[in-house]
Coordinates of C-alpha atoms in Angstrom, one line a residue:
Chain A
V1 CA -0.1 -0.1 -0.3
E2 CA 2.9 2.5 1.1
E3 CA 4.9 1.7 -1.6
F4 CA 3.0 1.8 -4.6
I5 CA -0.7 1.9 -3.8
R6 CA -0.3 5.2 -2.2
P7 CA 2.2 6.8 -4.7
V8 CA -0.2 5.8 -7.8
T9 CA -3.5 6.9 -5.9
R10 CA -1.6 10.2 -4.9
E11 CA -0.6 10.4 -9.1
M12 CA -4.4 9.8 -10.1
E13 CA -5.9 12.4 -7.7
E14 CA -3.5 14.8 -8.8
I15 CA -4.5 14.5 -12.1
V16 CA -8.6 14.1 -11.1
A17 CA -8.3 17.4 -9.4
H18 CA -6.6 19.2 -12.5
L19 CA -9.3 18.0 -14.7
V20 CA -12.2 18.9 -12.8
P21 CA -10.9 21.5 -10.1
A22 CA -14.4 21.8 -8.8
L23 CA -14.7 18.4 -6.7
D24 CA -13.2 18.7 -3.4
R25 CA -10.4 16.0 -1.8
R26 CA -12.8 13.3 -1.0
T27 CA -14.8 13.0 -3.9
V28 CA -11.9 13.4 -6.1
E29 CA -10.4 10.8 -4.0
R30 CA -13.9 8.3 -4.9
C31 CA -13.3 9.5 -8.5
V32 CA -9.9 7.9 -8.8
F33 CA -11.0 4.4 -6.8
S34 CA -14.2 4.2 -9.6
T35 CA -11.8 4.4 -12.3
A36 CA -9.3 2.0 -11.3
A37 CA -12.1 -0.3 -10.4
Q38 CA -13.5 -0.7 -13.8
A39 CA -9.3 -1.7 -15.2
Y40 CA -9.4 -3.7 -12.1
F41 CA -12.9 -5.7 -12.7
Y42 CA -11.6 -6.4 -16.5
R43 CA -8.0 -8.3 -15.1
S44 CA -9.5 -9.4 -12.1
V45 CA -12.7 -11.2 -13.2
M46 CA -11.3 -12.4 -16.6
P47 CA -12.1 -16.0 -16.2
A48 CA -16.0 -15.0 -16.5
M49 CA -16.1 -12.3 -18.4
L50 CA -14.6 -14.6 -21.2
L51 CA -17.4 -16.8 -20.4
M52 CA -19.5 -14.2 -20.6
L53 CA -18.0 -12.9 -24.3
G54 CA -18.1 -16.7 -25.0
E55 CA -14.2 -15.7 -26.2
P56 CA -11.1 -17.9 -25.1
A57 CA -9.1 -14.9 -24.5
Y58 CA -10.3 -10.8 -24.7
P59 CA -9.6 -10.3 -28.2
R60 CA -6.7 -7.9 -29.7
G61 CA -7.5 -4.8 -29.4
F62 CA -10.0 -5.2 -26.4
S63 CA -8.0 -3.4 -24.2
R64 CA -7.6 -0.3 -26.1
E65 CA -11.3 -0.6 -26.8
L66 CA -12.1 -0.5 -23.2
A67 CA -9.1 1.9 -22.5
E68 CA -11.4 4.6 -24.3
H69 CA -14.6 3.3 -22.4
V70 CA -12.6 3.6 -19.2
A71 CA -12.0 7.4 -19.8
E72 CA -15.0 7.9 -21.6
F73 CA -17.5 6.8 -19.1
S74 CA -15.0 8.5 -16.2
L75 CA -14.4 11.3 -17.7
G76 CA -18.6 11.6 -17.7
G77 CA -18.9 10.8 -14.3
M78 CA -16.3 13.5 -13.0
E79 CA -18.5 16.2 -15.1
R80 CA -21.5 15.1 -13.2
L81 CA -19.9 14.9 -9.6
A82 CA -19.0 18.4 -10.9
A83 CA -21.7 19.7 -12.3
A84 CA -23.8 18.5 -8.8
T85 CA -21.1 20.0 -6.7
R86 CA -21.2 23.6 -8.3
R87 CA -25.3 23.2 -7.6
V88 CA -24.5 22.7 -4.6
R89 CA -22.0 26.0 -3.9
R90 CA -24.9 27.8 -5.7
T91 CA -27.8 27.4 -3.7
A92 CA -26.0 27.3 0.1
Chain B
V1 CA -22.0 -17.5 -14.7
E2 CA -25.0 -19.0 -16.3
E3 CA -27.3 -18.8 -13.2
F4 CA -26.8 -15.9 -11.5
I5 CA -24.3 -13.6 -13.5
R6 CA -26.0 -13.4 -16.8
P7 CA -29.3 -12.7 -15.7
V8 CA -28.2 -9.9 -13.2
T9 CA -26.5 -8.2 -16.0
R10 CA -29.4 -8.9 -18.3
E11 CA -31.5 -6.9 -15.9
M12 CA -28.7 -3.8 -15.1
E13 CA -29.0 -3.8 -19.0
E14 CA -32.5 -3.1 -19.6
I15 CA -32.4 -0.7 -16.4
V16 CA -28.6 0.6 -18.5
A17 CA -31.2 0.8 -21.9
H18 CA -34.3 2.5 -20.6
L19 CA -32.6 5.0 -18.3
V20 CA -30.2 6.0 -21.9
P21 CA -32.2 5.1 -24.6
A22 CA -29.5 6.6 -26.9
L23 CA -26.3 3.6 -26.4
D24 CA -26.1 0.8 -28.5
R25 CA -25.9 -2.8 -27.3
R26 CA -22.2 -2.7 -26.4
T27 CA -22.1 0.4 -24.8
V28 CA -25.0 -0.6 -22.4
E29 CA -22.8 -4.2 -21.8
R30 CA -20.0 -2.3 -20.8
C31 CA -21.6 0.3 -18.9
V32 CA -23.1 -2.1 -16.5
F33 CA -19.7 -3.9 -16.2
S34 CA -18.4 -0.3 -15.5
T35 CA -21.2 0.1 -12.5
A36 CA -21.3 -3.4 -10.9
A37 CA -17.1 -3.2 -11.3
Q38 CA -17.1 0.3 -8.1
A39 CA -19.1 -1.8 -6.4
Y40 CA -16.9 -5.1 -6.8
F41 CA -14.0 -2.7 -5.7
Y42 CA -14.6 -1.5 -2.6
R43 CA -15.6 -5.3 -1.5
S44 CA -13.0 -7.2 -3.2
V45 CA -10.0 -4.7 -2.5
M46 CA -11.7 -4.4 1.3
P47 CA -8.3 -4.9 3.0
A48 CA -5.9 -2.4 1.3
M49 CA -8.6 0.0 0.7
L50 CA -9.0 -0.1 5.0
L51 CA -4.9 0.3 4.9
M52 CA -5.3 3.6 2.7
L53 CA -8.3 5.4 4.8
G54 CA -6.9 4.1 7.7
E55 CA -9.8 2.5 9.3
P56 CA -10.6 -1.4 11.1
A57 CA -13.8 -1.2 8.8
Y58 CA -15.3 0.5 6.6
P59 CA -17.4 3.5 8.8
R60 CA -21.3 3.7 9.7
G61 CA -22.6 4.5 6.3
F62 CA -20.6 4.5 3.9
S63 CA -21.9 1.9 1.6
R64 CA -24.9 4.4 1.3
E65 CA -22.2 7.1 0.6
L66 CA -20.8 5.4 -1.7
A67 CA -23.5 4.0 -3.0
E68 CA -24.4 7.7 -3.7
H69 CA -21.5 8.2 -5.5
V70 CA -21.0 5.1 -7.7
A71 CA -24.9 6.0 -9.1
E72 CA -24.0 9.6 -9.7
F73 CA -20.6 8.5 -11.4
S74 CA -22.4 5.7 -13.6
L75 CA -25.0 8.1 -14.3
G76 CA -22.5 10.8 -15.7
G77 CA -20.4 8.0 -17.4
M78 CA -23.7 7.3 -19.4
E79 CA -24.9 10.7 -20.3
R80 CA -21.7 11.1 -21.8
L81 CA -21.5 8.7 -23.4
A82 CA -24.6 9.0 -24.7
A83 CA -23.8 12.2 -26.1
A84 CA -21.1 11.4 -28.3
T85 CA -23.3 8.8 -29.6
R86 CA -25.6 11.0 -30.5
R87 CA -22.5 13.5 -31.9
V88 CA -21.4 10.3 -33.9
R89 CA -24.8 10.1 -35.8
R90 CA -25.4 13.3 -36.2
T91 CA -22.0 13.4 -38.9
A92 CA -23.3 10.0 -40.4

């Protein structure tokens, strides 16, 4: 945790905070976990996922397509949370 | 996979397709995986996560807060992907 996970998480937090400055610290941390979770998921549940997809292995190009999906999905998530934060601030 | 994962996935796909009708079938499937991944992540990496958070256990109310985060983050992801789909269709 200290040697690898924490430094990588901090780096991702800096990127997220830079991309979406409206988010508070805790939300930034949760966005990092939500993004990392998607990558981790496809790796850790791979046997079940291949069974679902009916493939013997992830097809060529799959990781690139998936990375694009995860990036777009996660950016959308951050944008929505940022918009909610702004609404709360305006009405406060 | 057939007895539990597939039926639950189908049900989640129906919900996503209903919430965001602009998405194609494959994108719906990936949105379901992206959403499920976040819930799965906090459960499966729990020991490392508690170390990161410096807590002996997930605090009371944590799962409710987290569910709200995952719901908002995932809705944002779906909205962004739907907006991209609409852009592609308009220029096609």
